[in-house]
Short mmCIF file of C-alpha atoms in Angstrom, two decimals:
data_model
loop_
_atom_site.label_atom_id
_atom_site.label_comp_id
_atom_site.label_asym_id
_atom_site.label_seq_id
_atom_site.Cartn_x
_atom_site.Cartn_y
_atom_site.Cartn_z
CA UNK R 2 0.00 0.00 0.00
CA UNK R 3 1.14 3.29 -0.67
CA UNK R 4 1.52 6.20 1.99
CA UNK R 5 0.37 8.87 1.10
CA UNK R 6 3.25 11.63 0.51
CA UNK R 7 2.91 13.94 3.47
CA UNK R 8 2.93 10.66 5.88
CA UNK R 9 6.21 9.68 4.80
CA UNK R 10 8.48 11.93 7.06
CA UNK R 11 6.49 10.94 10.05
CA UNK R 12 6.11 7.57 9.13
CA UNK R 13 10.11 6.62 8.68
CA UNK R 14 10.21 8.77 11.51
CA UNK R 15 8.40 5.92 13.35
CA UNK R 16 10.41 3.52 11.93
CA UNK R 17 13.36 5.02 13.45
CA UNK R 18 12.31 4.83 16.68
CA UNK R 19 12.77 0.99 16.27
CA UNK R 20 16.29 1.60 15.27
CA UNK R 21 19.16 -0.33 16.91
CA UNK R 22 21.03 3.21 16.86
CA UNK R 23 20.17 4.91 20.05
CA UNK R 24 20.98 8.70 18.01
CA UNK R 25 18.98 7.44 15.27
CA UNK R 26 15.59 6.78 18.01
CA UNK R 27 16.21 10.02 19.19
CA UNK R 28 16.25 11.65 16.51
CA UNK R 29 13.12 10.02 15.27
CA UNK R 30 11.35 11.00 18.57
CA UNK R 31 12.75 14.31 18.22
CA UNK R 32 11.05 14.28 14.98
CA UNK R 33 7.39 12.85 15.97
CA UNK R 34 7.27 15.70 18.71
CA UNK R 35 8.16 18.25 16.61
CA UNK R 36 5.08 17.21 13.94
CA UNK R 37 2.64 16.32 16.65
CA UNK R 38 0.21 13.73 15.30
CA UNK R 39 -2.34 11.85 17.33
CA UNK R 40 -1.94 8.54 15.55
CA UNK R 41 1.96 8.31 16.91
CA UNK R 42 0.64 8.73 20.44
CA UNK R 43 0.57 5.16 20.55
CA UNK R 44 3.66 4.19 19.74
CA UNK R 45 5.17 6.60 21.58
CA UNK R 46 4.00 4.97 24.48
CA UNK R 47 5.06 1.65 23.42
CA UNK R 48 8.19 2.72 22.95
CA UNK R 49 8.46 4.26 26.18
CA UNK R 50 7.97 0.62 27.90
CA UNK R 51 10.90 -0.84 26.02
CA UNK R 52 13.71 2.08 25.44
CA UNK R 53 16.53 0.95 26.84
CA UNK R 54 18.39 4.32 26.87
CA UNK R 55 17.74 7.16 29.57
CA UNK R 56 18.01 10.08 26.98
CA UNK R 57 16.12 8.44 24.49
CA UNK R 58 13.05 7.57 27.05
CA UNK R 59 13.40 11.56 28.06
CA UNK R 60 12.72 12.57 24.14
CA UNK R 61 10.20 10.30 23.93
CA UNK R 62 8.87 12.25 26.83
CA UNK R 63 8.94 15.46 25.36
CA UNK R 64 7.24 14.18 22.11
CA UNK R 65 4.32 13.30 24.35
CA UNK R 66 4.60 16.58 26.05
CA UNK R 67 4.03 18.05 22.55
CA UNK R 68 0.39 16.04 22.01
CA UNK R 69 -2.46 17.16 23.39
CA UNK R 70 -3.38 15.64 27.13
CA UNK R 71 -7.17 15.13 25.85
CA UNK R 72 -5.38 12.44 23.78
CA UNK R 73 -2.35 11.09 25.67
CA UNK R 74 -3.63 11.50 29.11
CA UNK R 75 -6.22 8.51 29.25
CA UNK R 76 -3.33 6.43 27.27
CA UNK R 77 -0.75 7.07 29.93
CA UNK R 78 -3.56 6.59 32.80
CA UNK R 79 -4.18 2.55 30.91
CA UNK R 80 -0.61 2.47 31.27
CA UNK R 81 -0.13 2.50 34.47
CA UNK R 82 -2.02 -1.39 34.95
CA UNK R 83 0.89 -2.37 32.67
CA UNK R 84 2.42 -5.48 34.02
CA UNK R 85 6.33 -4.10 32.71
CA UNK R 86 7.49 -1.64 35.71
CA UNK R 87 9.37 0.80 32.95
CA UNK R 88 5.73 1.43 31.06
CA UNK R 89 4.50 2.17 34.81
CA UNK R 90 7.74 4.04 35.62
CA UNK R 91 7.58 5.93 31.98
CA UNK R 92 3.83 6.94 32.31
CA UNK R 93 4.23 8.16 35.68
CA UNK R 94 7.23 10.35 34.54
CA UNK R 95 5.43 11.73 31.42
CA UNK R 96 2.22 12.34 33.61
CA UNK R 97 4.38 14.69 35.67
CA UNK R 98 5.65 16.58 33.15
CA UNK R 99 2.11 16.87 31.21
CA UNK R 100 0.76 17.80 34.89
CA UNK R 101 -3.48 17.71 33.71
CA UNK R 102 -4.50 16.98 37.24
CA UNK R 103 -6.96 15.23 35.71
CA UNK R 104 -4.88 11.99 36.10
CA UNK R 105 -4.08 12.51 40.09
CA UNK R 106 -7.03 9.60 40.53
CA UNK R 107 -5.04 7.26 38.94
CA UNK R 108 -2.14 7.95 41.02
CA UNK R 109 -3.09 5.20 43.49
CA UNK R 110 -1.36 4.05 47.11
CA UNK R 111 -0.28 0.51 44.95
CA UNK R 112 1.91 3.02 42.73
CA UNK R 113 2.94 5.20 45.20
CA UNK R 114 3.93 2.04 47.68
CA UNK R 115 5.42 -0.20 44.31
CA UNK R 116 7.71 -3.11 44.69
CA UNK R 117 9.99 -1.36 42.60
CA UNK R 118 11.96 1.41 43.23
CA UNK R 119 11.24 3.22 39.67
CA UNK R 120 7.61 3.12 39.74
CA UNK R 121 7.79 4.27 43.38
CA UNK R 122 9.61 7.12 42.50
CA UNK R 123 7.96 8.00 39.45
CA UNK R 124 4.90 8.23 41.43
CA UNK R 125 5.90 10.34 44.15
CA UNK R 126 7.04 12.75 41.98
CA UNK R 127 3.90 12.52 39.73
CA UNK R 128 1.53 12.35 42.82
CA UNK R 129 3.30 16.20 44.09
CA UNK R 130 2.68 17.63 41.09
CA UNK R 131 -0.68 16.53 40.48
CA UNK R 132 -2.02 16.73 44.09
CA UNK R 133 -5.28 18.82 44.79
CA UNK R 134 -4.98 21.48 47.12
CA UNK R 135 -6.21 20.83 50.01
CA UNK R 136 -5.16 16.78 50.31
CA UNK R 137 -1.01 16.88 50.44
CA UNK R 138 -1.35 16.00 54.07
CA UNK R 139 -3.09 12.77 53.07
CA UNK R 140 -0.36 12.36 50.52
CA UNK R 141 2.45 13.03 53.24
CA UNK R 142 0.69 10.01 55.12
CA UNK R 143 1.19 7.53 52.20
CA UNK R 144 4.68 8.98 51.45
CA UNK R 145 5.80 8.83 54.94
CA UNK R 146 5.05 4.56 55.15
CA UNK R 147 8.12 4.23 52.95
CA UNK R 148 10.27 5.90 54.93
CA UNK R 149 13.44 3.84 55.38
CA UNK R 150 12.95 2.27 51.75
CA UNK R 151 16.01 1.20 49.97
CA UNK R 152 19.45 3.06 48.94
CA UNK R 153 20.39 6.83 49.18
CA UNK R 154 18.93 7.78 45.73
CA UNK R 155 15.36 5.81 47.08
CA UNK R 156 15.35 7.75 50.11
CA UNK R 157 16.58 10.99 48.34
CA UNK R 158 13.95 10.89 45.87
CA UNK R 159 11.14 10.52 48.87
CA UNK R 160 12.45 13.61 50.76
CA UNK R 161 12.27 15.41 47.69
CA UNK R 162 8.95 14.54 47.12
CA UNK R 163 7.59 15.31 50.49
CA UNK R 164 9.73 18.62 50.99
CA UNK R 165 8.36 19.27 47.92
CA UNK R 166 4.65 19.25 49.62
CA UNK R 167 6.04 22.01 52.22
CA UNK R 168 5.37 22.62 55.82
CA UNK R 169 2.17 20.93 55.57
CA UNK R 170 4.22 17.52 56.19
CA UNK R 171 5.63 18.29 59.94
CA UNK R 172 2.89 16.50 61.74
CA UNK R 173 4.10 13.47 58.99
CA UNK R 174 7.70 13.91 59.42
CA UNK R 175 7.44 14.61 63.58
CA UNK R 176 5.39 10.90 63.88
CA UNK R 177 8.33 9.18 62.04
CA UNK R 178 10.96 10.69 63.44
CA UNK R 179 9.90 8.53 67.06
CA UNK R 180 9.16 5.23 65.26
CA UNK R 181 10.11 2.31 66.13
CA UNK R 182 12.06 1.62 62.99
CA UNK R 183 15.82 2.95 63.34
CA UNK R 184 15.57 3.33 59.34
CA UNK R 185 12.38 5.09 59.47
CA UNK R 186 13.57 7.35 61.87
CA UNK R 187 17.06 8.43 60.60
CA UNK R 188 15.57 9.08 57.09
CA UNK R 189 12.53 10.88 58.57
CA UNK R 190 14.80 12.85 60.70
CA UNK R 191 17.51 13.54 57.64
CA UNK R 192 14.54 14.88 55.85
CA UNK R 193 13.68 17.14 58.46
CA UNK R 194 16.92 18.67 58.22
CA UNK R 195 16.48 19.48 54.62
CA UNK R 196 13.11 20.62 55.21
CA UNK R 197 14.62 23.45 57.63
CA UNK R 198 17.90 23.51 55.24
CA UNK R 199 17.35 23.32 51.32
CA UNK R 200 21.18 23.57 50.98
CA UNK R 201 22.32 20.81 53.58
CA UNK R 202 23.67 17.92 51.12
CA UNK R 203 21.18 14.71 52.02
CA UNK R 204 24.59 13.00 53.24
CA UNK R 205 25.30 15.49 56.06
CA UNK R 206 21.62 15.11 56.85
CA UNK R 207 21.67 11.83 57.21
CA UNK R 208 24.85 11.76 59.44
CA UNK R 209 23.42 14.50 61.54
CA UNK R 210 20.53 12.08 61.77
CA UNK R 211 22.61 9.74 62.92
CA UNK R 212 24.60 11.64 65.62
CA UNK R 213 21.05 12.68 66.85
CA UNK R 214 19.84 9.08 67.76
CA UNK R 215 23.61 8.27 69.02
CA UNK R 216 22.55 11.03 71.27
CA UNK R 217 18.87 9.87 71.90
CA UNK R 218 16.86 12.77 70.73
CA UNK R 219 15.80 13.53 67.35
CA UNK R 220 16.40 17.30 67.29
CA UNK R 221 12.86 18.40 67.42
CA UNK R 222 13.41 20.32 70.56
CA UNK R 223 14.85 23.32 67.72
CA UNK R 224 18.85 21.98 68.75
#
C-alpha cells in the first residue's frame, strides 16, 4: 500500500524509533514531537515501555509533552495497569511533566507504595505535582510509610517529594521521626533537616541524623 506523501516523514520517523542506533531513536522522537500527530501517540507509548536508553526515554517524553493531554492522558492513565514496571515508571514520569491533574485519581497508594523502586519514584514525583490542594497531608501520610525504603537515591527521591509538599508535612515527618524503625527514623529525621535547610547535602543530613539518635533525641526540641 502506498503512503500517502505527506505521511512519509512521520512515518520513517516511526520507523526510526525501532532503530538499533540509540541517536537514530532520538532523533526520530525528536522528529514525531516536533510534527505532533495523534496517531503516533501510541507508539510513543510503546516505545516508552521498552527504550533501553535514559536520553532516548526523556525525548520520547517530550514528544508526548508536545500532544495534546485530551489524547495522551487517558493512554498514559491505561498504562499504568501495565504489568512491565518501565511502562509504569515511563507513564508516571510523562504524567508529571504533562501535569493535567486530571490523572491525580489514577495515582493510586499501589503506585505510590510499588515493589519497585522506579515506579515508586515515578509516582511520588507525579503524585506532588498533580495533588489537589487541600489533600497533600493525606499524601504526606502515604509517602511517609516508605520511609526507610532502599538506597540513598530511594530515600533521596522521597524527601524530595515530600519537601516538595512544604510545611504541611511536619505533623508526617514529627510521627516518624519517634518510630520504632531505626531506618524510618534516621531518614525521617535527615529529611527534616532538609526541610529546615534546602542547601544541607542529604549526606550530612543523614549523618546528623545519625549523631542525633547516638545522642537519643531527634532534634525536634529546635537543637
Amino acid at each position: 500500500m502506498t503512503m500517502p506523501k505527506e505521511d512519509t516523514n512521520p512515518t520513517r520517523a516511526l520507523q526510526g524509533l525501532e532503530n538499533g542506533n540509540s541517536s537514530v531513536r532520538m532523533r526520530a522522537a525528536m522528529a514525531v514531537g516536533t510534527a505532533p500527530d495523534p496517531r503516533f501517540v501510541d507508539k510513543l507509548i510503546e516505545r516508552c515501555a521498552i527504550e533501553p536508553e535514559f536520553f532516548v526515554r526523556e525525548m520520547l517524553t517530550w514528544a508526548l509533552t508536545r500532544h495534546s493531554s485530551s489524547t495522551t492522558v487517558p493512554k498514559l492513565i491505561d498504562e499504568l495497569r501495565s504489568e512491565r514496571a518501565q511502562a509504569r515508571s515511563q507513564a508516571l514520569h510523562t504524567l508529571s511533566k504533562i501535569g493535567d491533574r486530571q490523572a491525580w485519581p489514577a495515582i493510586t497508594r499501589a503506585l505510590l507504595t510499588d515493589a519497585d523502586d522506579e515506579v515508586a519514584r515515578s509516582a511520588w514525583r507525579a503524585a506532588v505535582v498533580l495533588v489537589p490542594e487541600g489533600e497533600e497531608s493525606e499524601l504526606a501520610g502515604v509517602l511517609a510509610t516508605q520511609f526507610g525504603r532502599g538506597e540513598r537515591e530511594t530515600q533521596l527521591s522521597l524527601s524530595r517529594a515530600l519537601i516538595a509538599l512544604g510545611e504541611v508535612i511536619t505533623p508526617t515527618l514529627r510521627a516518624a521521626m519517634t518510630d520504632r524503625d531505626p531506618r524510618v527514623r534516621r531518614h525521617a529525621i535527615a529529611t527534616e533537616r532538609l526541610l529546615r535547610d534546602p542547601d544541607a547535602g542529604f549526606e550530612s543530613a543523614i549523618e546528623e541524623a545519625k549523631r542525633l539518635m547516638a545522642l537519643g533525641t531527634t532534634g525536634q526540641e529546635g537543637g
